[in-house]
């Protein structure tokens, strides 16, 4: 009779972190394939799929991207004629990001097929399983944030 394999906490953590890193590597591979930086890819992806105006600050917060990296990507896209900036009205701070026709064309060639592939992957998994995965992922993220904050609150060595 084959030996039963039991996952330990260490095995689970290693597997989760490898999966996380592999997922990031897959998106990076797509960005390279399309000839754009990771940040430009995520800008195209987000702006292509967004139904509401986005600012640099909001994207940095929601996608956990460094502000300096975002500023560089936005400046590059503006220079290339892919992106336009518009002062945000009222309560918004910063400028709204809008894809130009050239930017929308690039997003259609990059973000659209990726989004379609992601949807097909979700369909393979099934919506109930995907929702469960997202819920568990958020619970894990919340727990690990709490534990990491404990480390950060300790006196520095």
PDB file of C-alpha atoms in Angstrom:
ATOM      1  CA  UNK A   1       0.000   0.000   0.000  1.00  0.00           C
ATOM      2  CA  UNK A   2       1.496   3.389  -0.975  1.00  0.00           C
ATOM      3  CA  UNK A   3       2.568   5.722   1.778  1.00  0.00           C
ATOM      4  CA  UNK A   4       0.030   8.495   2.407  1.00  0.00           C
ATOM      5  CA  UNK A   5       1.430  11.959   1.830  1.00  0.00           C
ATOM      6  CA  UNK A   6       0.703  14.466   4.590  1.00  0.00           C
ATOM      7  CA  UNK A   7       1.290  18.148   3.982  1.00  0.00           C
ATOM      8  CA  UNK A   8       2.873  20.030   6.821  1.00  0.00           C
ATOM      9  CA  UNK A   9       2.510  23.758   7.397  1.00  0.00           C
ATOM     10  CA  UNK A  10       5.986  24.210   5.902  1.00  0.00           C
ATOM     11  CA  UNK A  11       5.036  22.201   2.795  1.00  0.00           C
ATOM     12  CA  UNK A  12       1.815  24.175   2.371  1.00  0.00           C
ATOM     13  CA  UNK A  13       3.581  27.525   2.761  1.00  0.00           C
ATOM     14  CA  UNK A  14       6.259  26.542   0.258  1.00  0.00           C
ATOM     15  CA  UNK A  15       3.642  25.356  -2.213  1.00  0.00           C
ATOM     16  CA  UNK A  16       1.517  28.509  -1.791  1.00  0.00           C
ATOM     17  CA  UNK A  17       4.528  30.786  -2.232  1.00  0.00           C
ATOM     18  CA  UNK A  18       5.758  28.847  -5.281  1.00  0.00           C
ATOM     19  CA  UNK A  19       2.274  29.107  -6.819  1.00  0.00           C
ATOM     20  CA  UNK A  20       2.175  32.840  -6.087  1.00  0.00           C
ATOM     21  CA  UNK A  21       5.594  33.348  -7.678  1.00  0.00           C
ATOM     22  CA  UNK A  22       4.740  31.162 -10.667  1.00  0.00           C
ATOM     23  CA  UNK A  23       1.554  33.157 -11.247  1.00  0.00           C
ATOM     24  CA  UNK A  24       3.550  36.412 -11.164  1.00  0.00           C
ATOM     25  CA  UNK A  25       6.080  34.882 -13.570  1.00  0.00           C
ATOM     26  CA  UNK A  26       3.284  33.942 -15.994  1.00  0.00           C
ATOM     27  CA  UNK A  27       2.023  37.536 -16.102  1.00  0.00           C
ATOM     28  CA  UNK A  28       5.599  38.795 -16.463  1.00  0.00           C
ATOM     29  CA  UNK A  29       6.122  36.377 -19.372  1.00  0.00           C
ATOM     30  CA  UNK A  30       3.049  37.841 -21.080  1.00  0.00           C
ATOM     31  CA  UNK A  31       4.290  41.410 -20.546  1.00  0.00           C
ATOM     32  CA  UNK A  32       7.640  40.443 -22.108  1.00  0.00           C
ATOM     33  CA  UNK A  33       5.796  38.702 -24.960  1.00  0.00           C
ATOM     34  CA  UNK A  34       3.916  41.922 -25.661  1.00  0.00           C
ATOM     35  CA  UNK A  35       7.058  44.052 -25.343  1.00  0.00           C
ATOM     36  CA  UNK A  36       5.908  46.103 -22.353  1.00  0.00           C
ATOM     37  CA  UNK A  37       6.986  46.395 -18.741  1.00  0.00           C
ATOM     38  CA  UNK A  38       4.973  44.693 -16.037  1.00  0.00           C
ATOM     39  CA  UNK A  39       3.639  48.060 -14.851  1.00  0.00           C
ATOM     40  CA  UNK A  40       2.601  49.114 -18.372  1.00  0.00           C
ATOM     41  CA  UNK A  41       0.895  45.748 -18.784  1.00  0.00           C
ATOM     42  CA  UNK A  42      -1.100  46.239 -15.559  1.00  0.00           C
ATOM     43  CA  UNK A  43      -1.966  49.814 -16.594  1.00  0.00           C
ATOM     44  CA  UNK A  44      -3.288  48.582 -19.944  1.00  0.00           C
ATOM     45  CA  UNK A  45      -5.128  45.715 -18.256  1.00  0.00           C
ATOM     46  CA  UNK A  46      -6.745  47.899 -15.613  1.00  0.00           C
ATOM     47  CA  UNK A  47      -7.690  50.785 -17.894  1.00  0.00           C
ATOM     48  CA  UNK A  48      -9.021  48.443 -20.579  1.00  0.00           C
ATOM     49  CA  UNK A  49     -11.266  46.603 -18.122  1.00  0.00           C
ATOM     50  CA  UNK A  50     -12.269  49.548 -15.916  1.00  0.00           C
ATOM     51  CA  UNK A  51     -15.746  50.975 -16.106  1.00  0.00           C
ATOM     52  CA  UNK A  52     -14.849  54.064 -14.085  1.00  0.00           C
ATOM     53  CA  UNK A  53     -12.118  56.711 -14.214  1.00  0.00           C
ATOM     54  CA  UNK A  54      -8.799  55.787 -12.622  1.00  0.00           C
ATOM     55  CA  UNK A  55      -6.083  57.937 -11.082  1.00  0.00           C
ATOM     56  CA  UNK A  56      -2.451  56.992 -10.569  1.00  0.00           C
ATOM     57  CA  UNK A  57      -2.914  57.134  -6.795  1.00  0.00           C
ATOM     58  CA  UNK A  58      -5.882  54.786  -6.889  1.00  0.00           C
ATOM     59  CA  UNK A  59      -4.089  52.308  -9.130  1.00  0.00           C
ATOM     60  CA  UNK A  60      -1.022  52.349  -6.897  1.00  0.00           C
ATOM     61  CA  UNK A  61      -3.151  51.629  -3.834  1.00  0.00           C
ATOM     62  CA  UNK A  62      -5.398  48.985  -5.399  1.00  0.00           C
ATOM     63  CA  UNK A  63      -2.661  47.140  -7.299  1.00  0.00           C
ATOM     64  CA  UNK A  64       0.124  47.655  -4.738  1.00  0.00           C
ATOM     65  CA  UNK A  65       2.417  49.299  -7.263  1.00  0.00           C
ATOM     66  CA  UNK A  66       5.176  51.689  -6.174  1.00  0.00           C
ATOM     67  CA  UNK A  67       4.330  55.325  -6.975  1.00  0.00           C
ATOM     68  CA  UNK A  68       7.688  56.011  -8.627  1.00  0.00           C
ATOM     69  CA  UNK A  69       7.314  52.950 -10.880  1.00  0.00           C
ATOM     70  CA  UNK A  70       3.773  54.024 -11.794  1.00  0.00           C
ATOM     71  CA  UNK A  71       4.920  57.601 -12.506  1.00  0.00           C
ATOM     72  CA  UNK A  72       7.618  56.300 -14.857  1.00  0.00           C
ATOM     73  CA  UNK A  73       5.189  54.013 -16.685  1.00  0.00           C
ATOM     74  CA  UNK A  74       2.576  56.757 -17.048  1.00  0.00           C
ATOM     75  CA  UNK A  75       5.157  59.289 -18.280  1.00  0.00           C
ATOM     76  CA  UNK A  76       6.445  56.776 -20.828  1.00  0.00           C
ATOM     77  CA  UNK A  77       2.940  55.995 -22.085  1.00  0.00           C
ATOM     78  CA  UNK A  78       2.068  59.691 -22.349  1.00  0.00           C
ATOM     79  CA  UNK A  79       5.279  60.317 -24.315  1.00  0.00           C
ATOM     80  CA  UNK A  80       4.423  57.419 -26.665  1.00  0.00           C
ATOM     81  CA  UNK A  81       0.910  58.777 -27.223  1.00  0.00           C
ATOM     82  CA  UNK A  82      -0.770  55.822 -25.496  1.00  0.00           C
ATOM     83  CA  UNK A  83      -2.196  57.685 -22.524  1.00  0.00           C
ATOM     84  CA  UNK A  84      -3.688  61.084 -21.769  1.00  0.00           C
ATOM     85  CA  UNK A  85      -3.995  62.766 -18.397  1.00  0.00           C
ATOM     86  CA  UNK A  86      -7.011  64.824 -17.416  1.00  0.00           C
ATOM     87  CA  UNK A  87      -7.366  66.862 -14.233  1.00  0.00           C
ATOM     88  CA  UNK A  88      -9.723  65.040 -11.896  1.00  0.00           C
ATOM     89  CA  UNK A  89     -12.832  67.004 -10.966  1.00  0.00           C
ATOM     90  CA  UNK A  90     -14.013  67.753  -7.457  1.00  0.00           C
ATOM     91  CA  UNK A  91     -13.043  65.420  -4.667  1.00  0.00           C
ATOM     92  CA  UNK A  92     -10.518  63.399  -6.665  1.00  0.00           C
ATOM     93  CA  UNK A  93      -6.854  64.050  -6.266  1.00  0.00           C
ATOM     94  CA  UNK A  94      -4.449  63.645  -9.122  1.00  0.00           C
ATOM     95  CA  UNK A  95      -5.239  63.189 -12.775  1.00  0.00           C
ATOM     96  CA  UNK A  96      -7.509  60.753 -14.523  1.00  0.00           C
ATOM     97  CA  UNK A  97      -5.813  58.316 -16.885  1.00  0.00           C
ATOM     98  CA  UNK A  98      -7.361  57.759 -20.315  1.00  0.00           C
ATOM     99  CA  UNK A  99      -6.145  55.467 -23.054  1.00  0.00           C
ATOM    100  CA  UNK A 100      -5.724  57.231 -26.395  1.00  0.00           C
ATOM    101  CA  UNK A 101      -6.917  55.416 -29.520  1.00  0.00           C
ATOM    102  CA  UNK A 102      -3.357  54.043 -29.896  1.00  0.00           C
ATOM    103  CA  UNK A 103      -3.386  52.993 -26.234  1.00  0.00           C
ATOM    104  CA  UNK A 104      -6.769  51.309 -26.622  1.00  0.00           C
ATOM    105  CA  UNK A 105      -5.471  49.458 -29.682  1.00  0.00           C
ATOM    106  CA  UNK A 106      -2.457  48.224 -27.689  1.00  0.00           C
ATOM    107  CA  UNK A 107      -4.724  47.227 -24.793  1.00  0.00           C
ATOM    108  CA  UNK A 108      -6.943  45.311 -27.209  1.00  0.00           C
ATOM    109  CA  UNK A 109      -3.871  43.369 -28.394  1.00  0.00           C
ATOM    110  CA  UNK A 110      -2.557  42.751 -24.871  1.00  0.00           C
ATOM    111  CA  UNK A 111      -5.091  43.008 -22.075  1.00  0.00           C
ATOM    112  CA  UNK A 112      -8.083  41.660 -23.977  1.00  0.00           C
ATOM    113  CA  UNK A 113      -6.616  38.211 -24.793  1.00  0.00           C
ATOM    114  CA  UNK A 114      -5.216  37.887 -21.266  1.00  0.00           C
ATOM    115  CA  UNK A 115      -8.588  38.748 -19.745  1.00  0.00           C
ATOM    116  CA  UNK A 116     -10.269  36.244 -22.076  1.00  0.00           C
ATOM    117  CA  UNK A 117      -7.778  33.551 -21.033  1.00  0.00           C
ATOM    118  CA  UNK A 118      -8.397  34.351 -17.362  1.00  0.00           C
ATOM    119  CA  UNK A 119     -12.147  34.026 -17.888  1.00  0.00           C
ATOM    120  CA  UNK A 120     -11.681  30.667 -19.640  1.00  0.00           C
ATOM    121  CA  UNK A 121      -9.544  29.482 -16.709  1.00  0.00           C
ATOM    122  CA  UNK A 122     -12.266  30.549 -14.268  1.00  0.00           C
ATOM    123  CA  UNK A 123     -14.845  28.653 -16.284  1.00  0.00           C
ATOM    124  CA  UNK A 124     -12.649  25.537 -16.102  1.00  0.00           C
ATOM    125  CA  UNK A 125     -12.480  25.917 -12.343  1.00  0.00           C
ATOM    126  CA  UNK A 126     -16.169  26.757 -11.998  1.00  0.00           C
ATOM    127  CA  UNK A 127     -17.582  29.909 -10.434  1.00  0.00           C
ATOM    128  CA  UNK A 128     -18.356  28.347  -7.052  1.00  0.00           C
ATOM    129  CA  UNK A 129     -14.791  27.035  -6.721  1.00  0.00           C
ATOM    130  CA  UNK A 130     -13.356  30.353  -7.967  1.00  0.00           C
ATOM    131  CA  UNK A 131     -15.388  32.303  -5.408  1.00  0.00           C
ATOM    132  CA  UNK A 132     -14.238  29.919  -2.694  1.00  0.00           C
ATOM    133  CA  UNK A 133     -10.617  30.353  -3.832  1.00  0.00           C
ATOM    134  CA  UNK A 134     -10.894  34.151  -3.734  1.00  0.00           C
ATOM    135  CA  UNK A 135     -12.559  34.102  -0.307  1.00  0.00           C
ATOM    136  CA  UNK A 136      -9.886  31.830   1.142  1.00  0.00           C
ATOM    137  CA  UNK A 137      -7.163  33.889  -0.503  1.00  0.00           C
ATOM    138  CA  UNK A 138      -8.514  37.053   1.118  1.00  0.00           C
ATOM    139  CA  UNK A 139      -8.790  35.345   4.511  1.00  0.00           C
ATOM    140  CA  UNK A 140      -5.180  34.184   4.185  1.00  0.00           C
ATOM    141  CA  UNK A 141      -4.050  37.658   3.100  1.00  0.00           C
ATOM    142  CA  UNK A 142      -5.794  39.243   6.093  1.00  0.00           C
ATOM    143  CA  UNK A 143      -4.240  36.720   8.503  1.00  0.00           C
ATOM    144  CA  UNK A 144      -0.752  37.062   7.075  1.00  0.00           C
ATOM    145  CA  UNK A 145      -1.041  40.876   7.121  1.00  0.00           C
ATOM    146  CA  UNK A 146      -1.930  40.693  10.827  1.00  0.00           C
ATOM    147  CA  UNK A 147       1.014  38.406  11.579  1.00  0.00           C
ATOM    148  CA  UNK A 148       3.465  40.446   9.493  1.00  0.00           C
ATOM    149  CA  UNK A 149       2.295  43.657  11.198  1.00  0.00           C
ATOM    150  CA  UNK A 150       3.235  42.065  14.516  1.00  0.00           C
ATOM    151  CA  UNK A 151       6.763  41.639  13.202  1.00  0.00           C
ATOM    152  CA  UNK A 152       6.855  45.217  11.901  1.00  0.00           C
ATOM    153  CA  UNK A 153       5.637  46.558  15.260  1.00  0.00           C
ATOM    154  CA  UNK A 154       8.497  44.923  17.125  1.00  0.00           C
ATOM    155  CA  UNK A 155      11.544  46.970  17.858  1.00  0.00           C
ATOM    156  CA  UNK A 156      14.068  46.885  15.066  1.00  0.00           C
ATOM    157  CA  UNK A 157      17.152  44.874  15.817  1.00  0.00           C
TER     158      UNK A 157
END
